[in-house]
Short mmCIF file of C-alpha atoms in Angstrom, two decimals:
data_model
loop_
_atom_site.label_atom_id
_atom_site.label_comp_id
_atom_site.label_asym_id
_atom_site.label_seq_id
_atom_site.Cartn_x
_atom_site.Cartn_y
_atom_site.Cartn_z
CA UNK A 1 10.86 46.10 -69.02
CA UNK A 2 14.31 47.40 -70.07
CA UNK A 3 13.87 50.26 -67.65
CA UNK A 4 12.99 47.76 -64.99
CA UNK A 5 16.10 45.74 -65.75
CA UNK A 6 18.40 48.79 -65.71
CA UNK A 7 16.89 49.93 -62.46
CA UNK A 8 17.37 46.49 -60.97
CA UNK A 9 21.01 46.27 -62.08
CA UNK A 10 21.76 49.73 -60.76
CA UNK A 11 20.21 48.99 -57.44
CA UNK A 12 22.11 45.72 -57.08
CA UNK A 13 25.45 47.47 -57.51
CA UNK A 14 24.78 50.42 -55.24
CA UNK A 15 22.29 49.15 -52.65
CA UNK A 16 22.05 46.13 -50.38
CA UNK A 17 19.88 43.42 -51.95
CA UNK A 18 17.51 43.50 -48.99
CA UNK A 19 16.30 47.05 -49.65
CA UNK A 20 15.69 47.89 -53.33
CA UNK A 21 14.71 51.47 -54.19
CA UNK A 22 11.06 52.47 -54.24
CA UNK A 23 11.12 52.96 -58.03
CA UNK A 24 11.93 49.25 -58.53
CA UNK A 25 8.91 48.18 -56.54
CA UNK A 26 6.72 50.59 -58.49
CA UNK A 27 7.89 49.12 -61.81
CA UNK A 28 7.57 45.56 -60.50
CA UNK A 29 4.04 46.11 -59.26
CA UNK A 30 3.11 47.69 -62.60
CA UNK A 31 4.55 44.69 -64.49
CA UNK A 32 2.67 42.19 -62.34
CA UNK A 33 -0.59 44.00 -62.93
CA UNK A 34 -0.03 43.86 -66.67
CA UNK A 35 0.70 40.12 -66.87
CA UNK A 36 -1.75 38.90 -64.22
CA UNK A 37 -4.69 37.05 -65.81
CA UNK A 38 -7.96 38.83 -65.21
CA UNK A 39 -9.66 35.55 -64.23
CA UNK A 40 -7.70 35.23 -61.00
CA UNK A 41 -10.25 35.86 -58.22
CA UNK A 42 -9.78 39.13 -56.42
CA UNK A 43 -10.06 37.85 -52.88
CA UNK A 44 -8.69 39.39 -49.72
CA UNK A 45 -11.34 41.56 -48.10
CA UNK A 46 -14.20 39.67 -49.78
CA UNK A 47 -15.57 37.09 -47.37
CA UNK A 48 -17.40 34.29 -49.10
CA UNK A 49 -19.81 32.30 -46.90
CA UNK A 50 -18.52 29.16 -48.64
CA UNK A 51 -14.80 29.65 -48.12
CA UNK A 52 -13.17 27.06 -45.86
CA UNK A 53 -12.63 29.70 -43.17
CA UNK A 54 -16.14 31.15 -43.21
CA UNK A 55 -18.25 28.11 -44.04
CA UNK A 56 -20.74 27.25 -41.32
CA UNK A 57 -21.97 23.88 -40.18
CA UNK A 58 -25.09 22.37 -41.68
CA UNK A 59 -28.54 23.22 -40.41
CA UNK A 60 -29.05 20.59 -37.70
CA UNK A 61 -32.23 19.13 -36.25
CA UNK A 62 -31.72 20.96 -32.95
CA UNK A 63 -31.07 24.32 -34.61
CA UNK A 64 -34.04 23.79 -36.93
CA UNK A 65 -36.47 23.14 -34.07
CA UNK A 66 -35.20 26.22 -32.27
CA UNK A 67 -36.17 28.45 -35.19
CA UNK A 68 -39.93 28.06 -34.58
CA UNK A 69 -42.31 29.93 -32.30
CA UNK A 70 -44.86 28.03 -30.14
CA UNK A 71 -47.38 28.52 -32.98
CA UNK A 72 -45.01 26.79 -35.40
CA UNK A 73 -43.94 29.93 -37.28
CA UNK A 74 -40.36 30.58 -38.36
CA UNK A 75 -38.82 33.45 -36.41
CA UNK A 76 -37.63 36.55 -38.28
CA UNK A 77 -39.66 35.63 -41.34
CA UNK A 78 -37.19 32.84 -42.09
CA UNK A 79 -34.12 35.11 -42.24
CA UNK A 80 -31.93 33.01 -39.88
CA UNK A 81 -33.14 29.82 -41.49
CA UNK A 82 -32.20 30.95 -44.99
CA UNK A 83 -28.86 32.30 -43.82
CA UNK A 84 -27.97 28.98 -42.23
CA UNK A 85 -29.21 26.89 -45.15
CA UNK A 86 -27.36 29.09 -47.61
CA UNK A 87 -23.99 28.98 -45.87
CA UNK A 88 -23.80 25.36 -44.78
CA UNK A 89 -26.53 23.27 -46.31
CA UNK A 90 -29.01 21.04 -44.48
CA UNK A 91 -28.51 17.92 -42.40
CA UNK A 92 -29.85 14.91 -44.32
CA UNK A 93 -32.06 13.86 -41.39
CA UNK A 94 -34.29 16.97 -41.72
CA UNK A 95 -34.27 17.56 -45.46
CA UNK A 96 -37.78 16.19 -45.88
CA UNK A 97 -39.03 18.83 -43.39
CA UNK A 98 -36.95 21.71 -44.74
CA UNK A 99 -37.17 21.36 -48.50
CA UNK A 100 -40.89 22.26 -48.73
CA UNK A 101 -39.98 25.65 -47.22
CA UNK A 102 -37.09 26.21 -49.64
CA UNK A 103 -39.18 25.18 -52.65
CA UNK A 104 -42.18 27.32 -51.84
CA UNK A 105 -44.61 24.55 -50.90
CA UNK A 106 -44.94 26.19 -47.48
CA UNK A 107 -44.84 29.92 -46.93
CA UNK A 108 -42.00 31.09 -44.69
CA UNK A 109 -44.57 32.92 -42.50
CA UNK A 110 -46.98 29.98 -42.19
CA UNK A 111 -48.00 28.43 -38.89
CA UNK A 112 -48.13 24.69 -38.25
CA UNK A 113 -51.90 24.80 -38.67
CA UNK A 114 -51.52 26.58 -42.01
CA UNK A 115 -49.07 23.95 -43.22
CA UNK A 116 -51.30 21.06 -42.19
CA UNK A 117 -54.14 22.59 -44.24
CA UNK A 118 -51.82 23.10 -47.22
CA UNK A 119 -50.58 19.53 -46.97
CA UNK A 120 -54.12 18.12 -47.05
CA UNK A 121 -55.07 20.34 -49.97
CA UNK A 122 -51.94 19.47 -51.92
CA UNK A 123 -52.44 15.77 -51.35
CA UNK A 124 -55.95 15.91 -52.73
CA UNK A 125 -54.85 17.93 -55.74
CA UNK A 126 -52.10 15.40 -56.48
CA UNK A 127 -54.50 12.49 -56.22
CA UNK A 128 -56.83 14.23 -58.65
CA UNK A 129 -53.92 14.70 -61.02
CA UNK A 130 -53.43 10.94 -60.92
CA UNK A 131 -57.08 10.58 -61.89
CA UNK A 132 -56.46 12.83 -64.86
CA UNK A 133 -53.60 10.58 -65.97
CA UNK A 134 -55.99 7.61 -65.97
CA UNK A 135 -58.56 9.58 -67.97
CA UNK A 136 -56.00 10.64 -70.58
CA UNK A 137 -54.73 7.09 -70.93
CA UNK A 138 -58.28 5.92 -71.52
CA UNK A 139 -58.91 8.57 -74.18
CA UNK A 140 -55.74 7.51 -75.96
CA UNK A 141 -56.80 3.87 -75.88
CA UNK A 142 -60.14 4.94 -77.34
CA UNK A 143 -58.42 6.79 -80.19
CA UNK A 144 -59.34 10.32 -79.08
CA UNK A 145 -55.80 11.53 -79.70
CA UNK A 146 -56.79 14.88 -81.21
CA UNK A 147 -58.53 16.21 -78.08
CA UNK A 148 -56.49 18.66 -76.04
CA UNK A 149 -55.37 17.86 -72.52
CA UNK A 150 -57.17 20.92 -71.17
CA UNK A 151 -60.44 19.82 -72.80
CA UNK A 152 -60.27 16.42 -71.15
CA UNK A 153 -59.12 17.72 -67.78
CA UNK A 154 -62.11 20.08 -67.70
CA UNK A 155 -64.53 17.23 -68.18
CA UNK A 156 -66.39 15.60 -65.30
CA UNK A 157 -64.99 12.27 -64.11
CA UNK A 158 -66.78 9.44 -65.92
CA UNK A 159 -68.35 6.61 -64.00
CA UNK A 160 -65.89 3.99 -65.23
CA UNK A 161 -62.56 4.20 -67.00
CA UNK A 162 -61.12 0.77 -67.63
CA UNK A 163 -58.49 -0.76 -69.83
CA UNK A 164 -56.05 -3.69 -69.40
CA UNK A 165 -53.44 -3.47 -66.62
CA UNK A 166 -54.28 0.08 -65.63
CA UNK A 167 -55.78 1.78 -62.59
CA UNK A 168 -59.52 2.26 -62.96
CA UNK A 169 -61.87 4.94 -61.75
CA UNK A 170 -65.07 3.50 -60.39
CA UNK A 171 -68.14 4.55 -58.48
CA UNK A 172 -68.46 2.58 -55.27
CA UNK A 173 -72.18 1.74 -54.85
CA UNK A 174 -73.00 5.06 -56.52
CA UNK A 175 -71.70 7.02 -53.54
CA UNK A 176 -67.96 7.80 -53.76
CA UNK A 177 -65.32 7.77 -56.48
CA UNK A 178 -62.14 5.98 -55.62
CA UNK A 179 -59.09 4.65 -57.37
CA UNK A 180 -58.25 0.97 -56.93
CA UNK A 181 -55.37 -1.11 -58.20
CA UNK A 182 -56.02 -4.26 -60.23
CA UNK A 183 -53.93 -7.26 -59.33
CA UNK A 184 -55.01 -10.89 -59.41
CA UNK A 185 -54.87 -12.63 -56.07
CA UNK A 186 -54.00 -9.54 -54.04
CA UNK A 187 -56.63 -8.45 -51.54
CA UNK A 188 -57.03 -4.93 -50.25
CA UNK A 189 -55.65 -5.95 -46.87
CA UNK A 190 -52.44 -7.22 -48.46
CA UNK A 191 -52.12 -4.00 -50.46
CA UNK A 192 -52.44 -2.03 -47.26
CA UNK A 193 -49.57 -4.00 -45.73
CA UNK A 194 -47.36 -3.57 -48.77
CA UNK A 195 -46.17 -0.13 -47.73
CA UNK A 196 -46.86 1.39 -51.13
CA UNK A 197 -47.80 5.02 -51.32
CA UNK A 198 -50.51 4.17 -53.82
CA UNK A 199 -53.52 6.25 -54.63
CA UNK A 200 -56.72 6.04 -52.63
CA UNK A 201 -58.29 9.25 -53.76
CA UNK A 202 -61.04 9.96 -51.31
CA UNK A 203 -60.33 7.34 -48.60
CA UNK A 204 -64.03 6.53 -48.62
CA UNK A 205 -65.79 3.79 -46.71
CA UNK A 206 -69.38 2.94 -47.61
CA UNK A 207 -71.89 0.62 -46.07
CA UNK A 208 -74.16 -1.46 -48.33
CA UNK A 209 -76.99 -0.95 -45.84
CA UNK A 210 -76.97 2.85 -46.19
CA UNK A 211 -80.42 4.35 -46.48
CA UNK A 212 -81.64 6.16 -49.57
CA UNK A 213 -81.17 9.49 -47.82
CA UNK A 214 -77.53 8.77 -47.06
CA UNK A 215 -77.00 7.80 -50.71
CA UNK A 216 -78.46 11.15 -51.79
CA UNK A 217 -76.24 12.91 -49.27
CA UNK A 218 -73.20 11.08 -50.61
CA UNK A 219 -74.21 11.97 -54.16
CA UNK A 220 -74.02 15.61 -53.12
CA UNK A 221 -70.48 14.98 -51.88
CA UNK A 222 -69.60 13.50 -55.28
CA UNK A 223 -70.81 16.65 -57.02
CA UNK A 224 -68.83 18.78 -54.59
CA UNK A 225 -65.71 16.70 -55.27
CA UNK A 226 -66.22 17.03 -59.01
CA UNK A 227 -66.61 20.80 -58.69
CA UNK A 228 -63.41 20.90 -56.64
CA UNK A 229 -61.67 19.01 -59.44
CA UNK A 230 -62.92 21.51 -62.02
CA UNK A 231 -61.89 24.51 -59.95
CA UNK A 232 -58.45 23.22 -58.91
CA UNK A 233 -55.41 24.57 -60.72
CA UNK A 234 -54.19 21.26 -62.11
CA UNK A 235 -53.01 22.90 -65.31
CA UNK A 236 -51.23 25.93 -63.97
CA UNK A 237 -49.78 26.52 -67.43
CA UNK A 238 -52.63 26.05 -69.97
CA UNK A 239 -51.71 24.82 -73.43
CA UNK A 240 -53.11 23.26 -76.57
CA UNK A 241 -51.21 19.98 -76.16
CA UNK A 242 -53.22 16.93 -77.22
CA UNK A 243 -53.76 13.39 -76.00
CA UNK A 244 -51.24 12.31 -78.61
CA UNK A 245 -48.63 14.51 -76.91
CA UNK A 246 -49.48 12.85 -73.60
CA UNK A 247 -49.02 9.43 -75.20
CA UNK A 248 -45.53 10.45 -76.33
CA UNK A 249 -44.61 11.64 -72.84
CA UNK A 250 -46.14 8.44 -71.44
CA UNK A 251 -43.70 6.30 -73.43
CA UNK A 252 -40.57 8.40 -72.88
CA UNK A 253 -41.16 8.71 -69.13
CA UNK A 254 -41.26 4.93 -68.75
CA UNK A 255 -38.13 4.44 -70.83
CA UNK A 256 -36.21 7.00 -68.78
CA UNK A 257 -37.53 5.59 -65.49
CA UNK A 258 -36.17 2.13 -66.30
CA UNK A 259 -32.74 3.61 -67.11
CA UNK A 260 -32.43 5.58 -63.84
CA UNK A 261 -29.20 5.04 -61.89
CA UNK A 262 -28.97 3.68 -58.35
CA UNK A 263 -26.71 6.36 -56.86
CA UNK A 264 -29.48 7.41 -54.46
CA UNK A 265 -29.79 4.04 -52.70
CA UNK A 266 -27.31 4.63 -49.88
CA UNK A 267 -29.09 7.87 -48.99
CA UNK A 268 -32.51 6.27 -48.54
CA UNK A 269 -32.24 2.89 -46.81
CA UNK A 270 -35.96 2.84 -46.10
CA UNK A 271 -36.86 2.99 -49.78
CA UNK A 272 -34.08 0.55 -50.61
CA UNK A 273 -35.73 -2.06 -48.34
CA UNK A 274 -38.98 -2.21 -50.33
CA UNK A 275 -40.26 -5.76 -50.89
CA UNK A 276 -40.41 -7.28 -54.37
CA UNK A 277 -44.17 -7.81 -54.09
CA UNK A 278 -44.79 -4.18 -53.19
CA UNK A 279 -42.47 -2.91 -55.93
CA UNK A 280 -44.09 -5.07 -58.62
CA UNK A 281 -47.59 -4.07 -57.50
CA UNK A 282 -46.72 -0.39 -57.79
CA UNK A 283 -45.05 -0.96 -61.19
CA UNK A 284 -48.18 -2.64 -62.51
CA UNK A 285 -50.35 0.18 -61.17
CA UNK A 286 -48.46 2.74 -63.29
CA UNK A 287 -48.17 0.36 -66.26
CA UNK A 288 -44.39 0.07 -66.08
CA UNK A 289 -42.91 -2.63 -68.31
CA UNK A 290 -39.59 -4.34 -69.05
CA UNK A 291 -38.36 -4.10 -65.47
CA UNK A 292 -37.55 -7.79 -64.85
CA UNK A 293 -33.80 -7.08 -64.80
CA UNK A 294 -34.11 -4.52 -62.00
CA UNK A 295 -33.79 -5.00 -58.26
CA UNK A 296 -37.02 -4.40 -56.27
CA UNK A 297 -35.86 -1.01 -54.97
CA UNK A 298 -35.12 0.16 -58.51
CA UNK A 299 -38.51 -1.08 -59.74
CA UNK A 300 -40.15 0.92 -56.97
CA UNK A 301 -38.02 3.97 -57.76
CA UNK A 302 -38.87 3.73 -61.46
CA UNK A 303 -42.59 3.48 -60.64
CA UNK A 304 -42.36 6.59 -58.46
CA UNK A 305 -40.61 8.46 -61.26
CA UNK A 306 -43.44 7.51 -63.61
CA UNK A 307 -46.16 8.54 -61.17
CA UNK A 308 -44.73 11.98 -60.41
CA UNK A 309 -43.42 12.84 -63.89
CA UNK A 310 -46.66 11.79 -65.55
CA UNK A 311 -48.60 13.94 -63.10
CA UNK A 312 -46.33 16.90 -63.75
CA UNK A 313 -46.92 16.55 -67.50
CA UNK A 314 -50.64 17.09 -66.80
CA UNK A 315 -49.98 19.91 -64.34
CA UNK A 316 -47.76 21.73 -66.83
CA UNK A 317 -48.73 20.53 -70.32
CA UNK A 318 -46.90 23.42 -71.97
CA UNK A 319 -43.67 21.68 -70.91
CA UNK A 320 -45.01 18.14 -70.53
CA UNK A 321 -42.02 15.85 -70.22
CA UNK A 322 -38.51 16.18 -71.64
CA UNK A 323 -35.50 14.00 -71.05
CA UNK A 324 -33.46 15.39 -68.18
CA UNK A 325 -36.43 16.09 -65.93
CA UNK A 326 -36.01 12.66 -64.33
CA UNK A 327 -32.48 13.72 -63.30
CA UNK A 328 -33.95 16.65 -61.38
CA UNK A 329 -36.69 14.59 -59.76
CA UNK A 330 -34.59 11.63 -58.57
CA UNK A 331 -32.92 13.44 -55.61
CA UNK A 332 -36.31 14.78 -54.48
CA UNK A 333 -37.82 11.28 -54.52
CA UNK A 334 -34.89 10.08 -52.44
CA UNK A 335 -35.58 12.65 -49.74
CA UNK A 336 -39.40 12.75 -49.83
CA UNK A 337 -41.02 9.39 -49.03
CA UNK A 338 -44.56 10.46 -49.98
CA UNK A 339 -45.26 10.89 -53.68
CA UNK A 340 -47.60 13.85 -53.25
CA UNK A 341 -44.98 15.72 -51.19
CA UNK A 342 -42.29 14.88 -53.75
CA UNK A 343 -44.54 16.13 -56.53
CA UNK A 344 -45.15 19.56 -55.01
CA UNK A 345 -41.46 19.99 -54.16
CA UNK A 346 -40.67 19.10 -57.77
CA UNK A 347 -43.30 21.55 -59.01
CA UNK A 348 -41.66 24.24 -56.86
CA UNK A 349 -38.25 23.35 -58.27
CA UNK A 350 -39.62 23.46 -61.81
CA UNK A 351 -41.08 26.94 -61.28
CA UNK A 352 -37.72 28.20 -62.56
CA UNK A 353 -36.19 25.05 -64.07
CA UNK A 354 -39.16 24.50 -66.43
CA UNK A 355 -37.67 27.09 -68.77
CA UNK A 356 -34.80 24.65 -69.40
CA UNK A 357 -37.24 22.35 -71.18
CA UNK A 358 -39.15 24.74 -73.44
CA UNK A 359 -39.31 23.53 -77.04
CA UNK A 360 -38.23 26.94 -78.33
CA UNK A 361 -35.18 26.85 -75.99
CA UNK A 362 -35.67 30.51 -75.09
CA UNK A 363 -34.86 29.78 -71.44
CA UNK A 364 -31.68 27.87 -72.27
CA UNK A 365 -30.45 30.55 -74.68
CA UNK A 366 -31.04 33.24 -72.06
CA UNK A 367 -28.99 31.35 -69.48
CA UNK A 368 -26.16 30.54 -71.88
CA UNK A 369 -26.10 34.24 -72.79
CA UNK A 370 -25.68 35.15 -69.11
CA UNK A 371 -22.79 32.68 -68.73
CA UNK A 372 -21.21 34.22 -71.83
CA UNK A 373 -21.58 37.76 -70.44
CA UNK A 374 -20.05 36.74 -67.11
CA UNK A 375 -17.01 35.27 -68.87
CA UNK A 376 -16.68 38.29 -71.18
CA UNK A 377 -16.88 40.73 -68.25
CA UNK A 378 -14.42 38.78 -66.12
CA UNK A 379 -11.83 37.71 -68.70
CA UNK A 380 -11.85 39.50 -72.05
CA UNK A 381 -8.79 37.59 -73.30
CA UNK A 382 -10.38 34.21 -72.64
CA UNK A 383 -13.65 35.38 -74.18
CA UNK A 384 -11.72 36.44 -77.28
CA UNK A 385 -10.29 32.93 -77.56
CA UNK A 386 -13.77 31.43 -77.32
CA UNK A 387 -14.94 33.84 -80.01
CA UNK A 388 -12.16 32.68 -82.34
CA UNK A 389 -13.43 29.12 -81.87
CA UNK A 390 -17.02 30.28 -82.47
CA UNK A 391 -17.79 29.10 -78.94
CA UNK A 392 -18.69 32.45 -77.39
CA UNK A 393 -22.32 31.34 -77.05
CA UNK A 394 -21.07 28.87 -74.37
CA UNK A 395 -23.08 26.00 -75.83
CA UNK A 396 -20.43 23.68 -74.37
CA UNK A 397 -22.03 24.06 -70.91
CA UNK A 398 -25.50 23.17 -72.23
CA UNK A 399 -25.77 20.01 -70.10
CA UNK A 400 -24.70 21.81 -66.94
CA UNK A 401 -27.46 24.37 -67.45
CA UNK A 402 -30.21 21.90 -68.35
CA UNK A 403 -29.78 19.49 -65.44
CA UNK A 404 -28.16 21.95 -63.00
CA UNK A 405 -24.82 20.16 -62.53
CA UNK A 406 -26.58 16.85 -61.81
CA UNK A 407 -24.24 14.91 -64.14
CA UNK A 408 -21.05 16.67 -63.01
CA UNK A 409 -21.50 16.38 -59.24
CA UNK A 410 -22.07 13.44 -56.91
CA UNK A 411 -25.50 13.00 -55.37
CA UNK A 412 -24.56 14.71 -52.10
CA UNK A 413 -22.70 17.53 -53.86
CA UNK A 414 -25.68 18.13 -56.14
CA UNK A 415 -28.05 18.37 -53.21
CA UNK A 416 -25.72 20.79 -51.39
CA UNK A 417 -25.51 23.06 -54.42
CA UNK A 418 -29.26 22.98 -54.97
CA UNK A 419 -29.97 23.81 -51.32
CA UNK A 420 -27.83 26.93 -51.54
CA UNK A 421 -29.47 27.88 -54.84
CA UNK A 422 -32.97 27.28 -53.40
CA UNK A 423 -32.13 29.42 -50.36
CA UNK A 424 -31.24 32.32 -52.67
CA UNK A 425 -34.47 31.89 -54.62
CA UNK A 426 -36.53 31.61 -51.41
CA UNK A 427 -34.96 34.84 -50.14
CA UNK A 428 -36.03 36.60 -53.34
CA UNK A 429 -39.57 35.25 -53.07
CA UNK A 430 -39.72 36.39 -49.44
CA UNK A 431 -38.62 39.91 -50.41
CA UNK A 432 -35.24 39.76 -48.69
CA UNK A 433 -33.55 42.25 -50.99
CA UNK A 434 -30.29 44.09 -50.71
CA UNK A 435 -30.98 45.80 -47.39
CA UNK A 436 -31.94 42.64 -45.52
CA UNK A 437 -29.46 40.38 -47.26
CA UNK A 438 -26.69 42.85 -46.59
CA UNK A 439 -26.56 41.47 -43.07
CA UNK A 440 -25.77 38.08 -44.54
CA UNK A 441 -23.16 39.14 -47.05
CA UNK A 442 -22.38 42.71 -48.09
CA UNK A 443 -22.46 43.43 -51.82
CA UNK A 444 -23.63 39.89 -52.70
CA UNK A 445 -27.43 39.97 -52.88
CA UNK A 446 -29.43 36.78 -53.47
CA UNK A 447 -29.64 35.94 -57.14
CA UNK A 448 -31.82 33.67 -59.22
CA UNK A 449 -28.76 32.95 -61.34
CA UNK A 450 -26.30 31.60 -58.75
CA UNK A 451 -26.02 28.40 -60.76
CA UNK A 452 -24.91 30.36 -63.83
CA UNK A 453 -22.18 32.12 -61.86
CA UNK A 454 -21.02 28.70 -60.63
CA UNK A 455 -20.92 27.40 -64.21
CA UNK A 456 -18.95 30.43 -65.37
CA UNK A 457 -16.52 29.99 -62.45
CA UNK A 458 -16.08 26.34 -63.41
CA UNK A 459 -15.17 27.30 -66.98
CA UNK A 460 -12.87 30.15 -65.92
CA UNK A 461 -10.93 27.74 -63.73
CA UNK A 462 -10.02 25.88 -66.93
CA UNK A 463 -9.12 28.93 -69.03
CA UNK A 464 -5.43 28.02 -69.33
CA UNK A 465 -6.17 24.43 -70.36
CA UNK A 466 -8.76 25.56 -72.90
CA UNK A 467 -6.52 28.25 -74.42
CA UNK A 468 -3.45 26.01 -74.70
CA UNK A 469 -4.97 22.69 -75.73
CA UNK A 470 -8.36 23.04 -77.35
CA UNK A 471 -9.07 24.36 -80.82
CA UNK A 472 -12.80 23.64 -81.23
CA UNK A 473 -16.03 23.89 -79.27
CA UNK A 474 -16.47 20.10 -79.43
CA UNK A 475 -13.21 19.64 -77.54
CA UNK A 476 -14.27 22.15 -74.89
CA UNK A 477 -17.61 20.38 -74.58
CA UNK A 478 -15.88 17.02 -74.03
CA UNK A 479 -13.78 18.64 -71.32
CA UNK A 480 -16.86 20.06 -69.60
CA UNK A 481 -18.72 16.76 -69.85
CA UNK A 482 -15.78 14.87 -68.31
CA UNK A 483 -15.72 16.86 -65.06
CA UNK A 484 -17.84 14.33 -63.17
CA UNK A 485 -16.27 13.56 -59.80
CA UNK A 486 -13.58 16.23 -60.15
CA UNK A 487 -15.38 19.23 -58.70
CA UNK A 488 -15.46 20.57 -55.14
CA UNK A 489 -18.92 22.04 -54.63
CA UNK A 490 -17.82 24.46 -51.89
CA UNK A 491 -14.88 25.71 -53.94
CA UNK A 492 -17.27 26.12 -56.84
CA UNK A 493 -19.61 28.23 -54.70
CA UNK A 494 -16.68 30.21 -53.32
CA UNK A 495 -15.60 31.14 -56.85
CA UNK A 496 -19.19 31.89 -57.83
CA UNK A 497 -19.50 34.28 -54.87
CA UNK A 498 -16.56 36.33 -56.12
CA UNK A 499 -18.19 36.63 -59.53
CA UNK A 500 -21.50 37.69 -57.98
CA UNK A 501 -19.76 40.34 -55.87
CA UNK A 502 -17.84 41.86 -58.77
CA UNK A 503 -20.26 41.39 -61.66
CA UNK A 504 -23.84 41.05 -60.38
CA UNK A 505 -24.85 44.65 -61.03
CA UNK A 506 -23.26 44.66 -64.49
CA UNK A 507 -24.79 41.37 -65.58
#
């Protein structure tokens, strides 16, 4: 620096101030490189799809319809669709149509006929999951708490499962099995008018005057339905969890459902207009309690949370239910009006997110380790400071990882971030690797860990504050947990893109 000063003084005495010698600029550039923090994004030629200049408009209804062939297939294997969804998000009016594609419910190469068949199949599987919930509840009431969930779910459906204030499984005139809701003074016709997406498993209609032959024929249908139930992949992740575990989930799900916030209401006016009678009927059907203080739309929302989360606990008993899963489901329920569609979108979302809720926390530790490696690779000085505070494991971003920024971002911001993340994951599932994705953004391939890059970018943006003010991991954690409402989701993605470009191959 002394050499730089001498050179500067010499030049000021002998040269006009407007044209310093080349050596001064060389020294100055060298000095700037030394003092510049390594966390400053290296922009310039890198073109992020989420920068203000490059960001595209959302995927609109008109553009969406234009992506399909006459047979109802997405053109280009979904390439243009994913590019658009990734760079600008999705218009709220078509989210219920688009999300099943992003979350793997529908294949990107499926035709309209294929999707209709999948939808019917998925609806029946969901309804059978609801039956399993009734069966498990009954076994718990009977004291069979030591039986495993898989053992019970592999049993045939009994003729009658009945206990107070619960749905019951019954055989209608010995011909079809259906699920009915118990409520004094409410006739089936009134239930039909209520607008509830309640469970009518086989939509059967029987006539008391059926002949003996038709009864035998229907009995064959029952056996076929039961075989379908046995063969269906309700428990995609087998486990040795017991009925007692289910009872624990049963209680926690209902407590969390009652405590859900109402941020979603303005985004779903149709669900917000539910009648009190319909909401209470649904709440009773899923055995929800202590909801008298809630508005009808929140009672209905809580009942939907119970229905879907309880079903997922049976579908994936290895994970079951953990607090935080309701945070991930709530936005999906807001967009998807039908419970069975919401369930399968949630199951697609949980294909990766389920690792956040493992009891051994292997998935969480892996993700925190990636965040730590990103920070270490990008800013060694900052990482050294975290290490001094014994915070290099990045446990202070635990909540961000578990619920995927749900607590730090507004509802709309959360959905935007998730849509981009889902588009990346859908591209990977579809086999759009480096060569194909290079047309979308050179050197920035789709990554399953986009969220982790966004979290690291969020922390790096606060490096100066953390270095100067905080002396413990608890203080850093309070800072991270107080970011709600202060983040710009597009700026977050823009910063994350730069990290992906520079560090993806290393990480």
